[in-house]
mmCIF file of C-alpha atoms in Angstrom:
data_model
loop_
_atom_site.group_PDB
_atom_site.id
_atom_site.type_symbol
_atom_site.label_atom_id
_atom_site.label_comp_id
_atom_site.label_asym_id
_atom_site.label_seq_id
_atom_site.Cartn_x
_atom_site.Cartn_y
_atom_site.Cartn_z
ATOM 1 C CA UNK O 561 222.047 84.149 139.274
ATOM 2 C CA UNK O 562 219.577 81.246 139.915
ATOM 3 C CA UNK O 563 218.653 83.640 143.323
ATOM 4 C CA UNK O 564 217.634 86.832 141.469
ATOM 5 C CA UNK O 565 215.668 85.208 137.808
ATOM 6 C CA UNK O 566 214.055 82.957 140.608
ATOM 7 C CA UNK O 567 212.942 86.278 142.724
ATOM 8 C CA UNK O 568 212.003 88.148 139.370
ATOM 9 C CA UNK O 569 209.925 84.942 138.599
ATOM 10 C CA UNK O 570 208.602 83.899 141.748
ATOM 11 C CA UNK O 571 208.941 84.567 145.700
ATOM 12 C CA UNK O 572 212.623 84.915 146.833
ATOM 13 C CA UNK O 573 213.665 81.787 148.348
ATOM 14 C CA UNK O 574 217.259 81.674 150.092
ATOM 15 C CA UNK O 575 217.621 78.241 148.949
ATOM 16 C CA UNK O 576 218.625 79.542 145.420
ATOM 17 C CA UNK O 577 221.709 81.102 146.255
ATOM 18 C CA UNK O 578 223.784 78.115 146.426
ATOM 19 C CA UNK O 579 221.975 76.483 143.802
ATOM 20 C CA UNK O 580 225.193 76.102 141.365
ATOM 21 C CA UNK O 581 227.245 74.246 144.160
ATOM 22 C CA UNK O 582 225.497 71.063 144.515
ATOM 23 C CA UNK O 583 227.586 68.440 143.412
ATOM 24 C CA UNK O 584 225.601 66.736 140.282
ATOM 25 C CA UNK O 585 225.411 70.330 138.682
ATOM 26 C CA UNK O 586 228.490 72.185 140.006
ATOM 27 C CA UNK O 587 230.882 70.588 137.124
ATOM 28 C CA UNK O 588 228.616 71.357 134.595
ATOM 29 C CA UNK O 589 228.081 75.316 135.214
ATOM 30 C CA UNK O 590 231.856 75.382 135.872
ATOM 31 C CA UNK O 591 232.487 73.796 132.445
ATOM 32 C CA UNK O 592 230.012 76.311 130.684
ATOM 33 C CA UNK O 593 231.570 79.496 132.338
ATOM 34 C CA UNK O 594 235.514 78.412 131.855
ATOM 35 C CA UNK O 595 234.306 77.627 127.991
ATOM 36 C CA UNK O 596 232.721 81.387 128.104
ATOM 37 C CA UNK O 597 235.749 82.982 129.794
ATOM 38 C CA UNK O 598 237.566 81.171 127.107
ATOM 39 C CA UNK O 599 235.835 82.416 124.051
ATOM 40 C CA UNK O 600 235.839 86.257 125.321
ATOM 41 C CA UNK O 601 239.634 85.677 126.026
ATOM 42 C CA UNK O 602 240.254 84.875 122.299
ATOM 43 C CA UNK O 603 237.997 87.194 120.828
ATOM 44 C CA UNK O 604 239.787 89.991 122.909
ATOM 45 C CA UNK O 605 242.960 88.499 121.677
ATOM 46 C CA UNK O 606 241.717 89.219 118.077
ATOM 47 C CA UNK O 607 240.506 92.981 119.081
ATOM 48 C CA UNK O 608 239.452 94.682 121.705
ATOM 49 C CA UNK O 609 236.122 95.918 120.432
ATOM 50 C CA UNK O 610 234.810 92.132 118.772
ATOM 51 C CA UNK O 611 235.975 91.039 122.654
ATOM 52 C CA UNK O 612 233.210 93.752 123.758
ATOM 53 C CA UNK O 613 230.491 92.621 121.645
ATOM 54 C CA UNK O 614 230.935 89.207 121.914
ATOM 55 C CA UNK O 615 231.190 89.140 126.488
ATOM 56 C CA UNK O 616 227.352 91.206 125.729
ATOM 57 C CA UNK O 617 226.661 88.084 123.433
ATOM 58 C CA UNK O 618 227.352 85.368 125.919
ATOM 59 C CA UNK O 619 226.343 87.386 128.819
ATOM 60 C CA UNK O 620 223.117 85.043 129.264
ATOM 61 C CA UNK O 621 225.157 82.015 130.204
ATOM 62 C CA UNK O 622 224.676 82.315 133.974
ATOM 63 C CA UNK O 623 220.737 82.447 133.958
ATOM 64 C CA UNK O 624 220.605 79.920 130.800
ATOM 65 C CA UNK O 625 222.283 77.945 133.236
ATOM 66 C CA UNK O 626 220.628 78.332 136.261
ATOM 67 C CA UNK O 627 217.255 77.035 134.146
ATOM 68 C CA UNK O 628 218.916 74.039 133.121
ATOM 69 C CA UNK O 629 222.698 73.454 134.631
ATOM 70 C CA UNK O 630 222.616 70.740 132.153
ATOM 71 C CA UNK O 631 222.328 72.097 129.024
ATOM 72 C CA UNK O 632 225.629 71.725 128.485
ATOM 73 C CA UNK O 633 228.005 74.212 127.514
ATOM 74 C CA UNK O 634 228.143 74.810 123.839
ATOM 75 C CA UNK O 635 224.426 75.395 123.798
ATOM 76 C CA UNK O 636 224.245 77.740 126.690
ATOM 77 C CA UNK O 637 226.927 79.370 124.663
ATOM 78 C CA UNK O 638 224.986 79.593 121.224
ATOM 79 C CA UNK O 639 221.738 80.114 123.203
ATOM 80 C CA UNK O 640 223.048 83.089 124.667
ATOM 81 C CA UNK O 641 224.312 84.094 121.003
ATOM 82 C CA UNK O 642 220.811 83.678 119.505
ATOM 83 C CA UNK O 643 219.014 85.404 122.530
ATOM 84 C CA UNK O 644 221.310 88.850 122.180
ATOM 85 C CA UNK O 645 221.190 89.225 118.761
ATOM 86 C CA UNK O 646 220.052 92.517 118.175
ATOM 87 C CA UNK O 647 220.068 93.623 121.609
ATOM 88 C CA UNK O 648 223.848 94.102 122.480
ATOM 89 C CA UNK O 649 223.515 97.752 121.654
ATOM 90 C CA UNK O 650 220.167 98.160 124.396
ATOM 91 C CA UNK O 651 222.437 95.698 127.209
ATOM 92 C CA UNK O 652 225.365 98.291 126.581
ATOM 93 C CA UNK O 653 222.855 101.258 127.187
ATOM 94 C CA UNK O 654 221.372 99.612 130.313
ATOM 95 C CA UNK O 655 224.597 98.564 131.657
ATOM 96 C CA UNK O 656 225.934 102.694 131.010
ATOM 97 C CA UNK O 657 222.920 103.449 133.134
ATOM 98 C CA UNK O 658 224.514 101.379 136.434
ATOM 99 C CA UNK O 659 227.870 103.274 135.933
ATOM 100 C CA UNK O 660 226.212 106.864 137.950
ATOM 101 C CA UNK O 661 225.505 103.858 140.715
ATOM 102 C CA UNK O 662 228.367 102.607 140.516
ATOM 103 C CA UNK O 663 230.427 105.861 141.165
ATOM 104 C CA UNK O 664 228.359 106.474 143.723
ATOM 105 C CA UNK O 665 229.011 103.445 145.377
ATOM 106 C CA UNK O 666 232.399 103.822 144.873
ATOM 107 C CA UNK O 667 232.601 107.604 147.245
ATOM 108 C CA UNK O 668 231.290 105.513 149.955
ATOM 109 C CA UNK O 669 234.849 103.440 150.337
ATOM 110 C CA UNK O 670 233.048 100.510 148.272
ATOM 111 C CA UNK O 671 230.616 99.649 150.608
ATOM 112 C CA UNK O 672 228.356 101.243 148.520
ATOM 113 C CA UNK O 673 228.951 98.998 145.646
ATOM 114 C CA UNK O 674 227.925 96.118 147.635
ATOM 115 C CA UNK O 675 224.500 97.193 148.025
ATOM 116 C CA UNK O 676 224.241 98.671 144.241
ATOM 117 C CA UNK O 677 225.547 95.191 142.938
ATOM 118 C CA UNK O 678 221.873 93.578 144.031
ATOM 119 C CA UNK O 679 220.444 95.852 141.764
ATOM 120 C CA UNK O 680 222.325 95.503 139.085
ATOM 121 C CA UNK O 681 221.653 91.305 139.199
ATOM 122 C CA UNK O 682 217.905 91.939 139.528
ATOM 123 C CA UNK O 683 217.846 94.300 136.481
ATOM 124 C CA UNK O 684 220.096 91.622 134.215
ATOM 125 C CA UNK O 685 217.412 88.914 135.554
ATOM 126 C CA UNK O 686 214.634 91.133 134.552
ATOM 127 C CA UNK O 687 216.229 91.295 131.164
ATOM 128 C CA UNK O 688 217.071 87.493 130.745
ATOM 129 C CA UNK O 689 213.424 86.956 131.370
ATOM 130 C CA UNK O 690 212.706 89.138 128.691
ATOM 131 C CA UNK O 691 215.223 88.022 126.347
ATOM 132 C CA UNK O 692 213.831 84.145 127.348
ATOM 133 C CA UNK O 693 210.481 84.795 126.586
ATOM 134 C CA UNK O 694 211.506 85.910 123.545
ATOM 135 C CA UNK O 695 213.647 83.693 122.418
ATOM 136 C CA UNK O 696 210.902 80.704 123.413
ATOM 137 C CA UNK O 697 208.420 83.032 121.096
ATOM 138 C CA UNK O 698 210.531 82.779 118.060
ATOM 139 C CA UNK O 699 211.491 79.107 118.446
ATOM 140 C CA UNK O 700 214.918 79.411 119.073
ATOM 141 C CA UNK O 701 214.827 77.419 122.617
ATOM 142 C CA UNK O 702 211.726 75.274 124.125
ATOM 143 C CA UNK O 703 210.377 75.090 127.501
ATOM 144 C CA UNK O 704 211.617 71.468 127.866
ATOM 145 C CA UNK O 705 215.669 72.617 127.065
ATOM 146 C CA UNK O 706 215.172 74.998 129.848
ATOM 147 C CA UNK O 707 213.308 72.768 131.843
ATOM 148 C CA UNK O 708 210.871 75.738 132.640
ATOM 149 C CA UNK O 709 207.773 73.202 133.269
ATOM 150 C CA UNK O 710 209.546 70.852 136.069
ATOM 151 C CA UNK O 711 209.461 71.727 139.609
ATOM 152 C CA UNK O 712 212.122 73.376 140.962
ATOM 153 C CA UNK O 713 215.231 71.356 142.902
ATOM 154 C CA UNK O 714 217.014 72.929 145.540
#
């Protein structure tokens, strides 16, 4: 995810795709996504639709994360909480708009999905971006949590 906010941001660099897998911030993104698997797990357990609404609530963990793999996982959880609130209904629309691509992708024995899945990342990291922006805007992050004014480690 680092790959594609990083090209929406800035020039693509190759370097960012196996950001996640260095070895001082590998446990750390691994914690935050089992702890978001987790919580969608039990709120499907409870019903199907809360399950929905909450997987578009925590569905900025991966680019909260690839800011800062060190934020640690209960606040790229509740980050991701505050930064969807009142969006989930626009992500669900603009997720329904990939599902033509998708099909289409699909008729081509799935190869097709493999170049539609790009786009899809790219859009999501356009919408992180604006979701961050945001979110720094009304206070409910700063640029230091998401370590946004450091230079960038590979």
């Amino acid at each position: 995810m680092r790959y594609f906010k990083q090209a929406a941001e800035y020039e693509v660099n190759l370097n960012h795709i196996g950001y996640a897998f260095n070895k001082h911030r590998y446990w750390d993104v691994l914690k935050a996504m089992l702890w978001r698997s987790l919580l969608n797990f039990l709120w499907f357990l409870l019903l199907f639709i809360p399950g929905i609404v909450k997987s578009y609530a925590y569905s900025m963990v991966p680019y909260i994360l690839a800011d800062n793999p060190n934020i640690g996982y209960r606040r790229a959880v509740e980050l991701s909480n505050d930064m969807t609130r009142g969006s989930k209904f626009r992500i669900f629309v603009l997720e329904l708009s990939f599902l033509g691509w998708i099909l289409l992708g699909l008729l081509l024995i799935f190869v097709g999905v493999f170049f539609v899945m790009p786009y899809i990342h790219s859009t999501k990291a356009e919408l992180y971006l604006a979701l961050r922006e945001q979110a720094l805007k009304n206070g409910l992050t700063s640029e230091e949590e998401l370590r946004l004014n450091q230079t960038p480690v590979f």
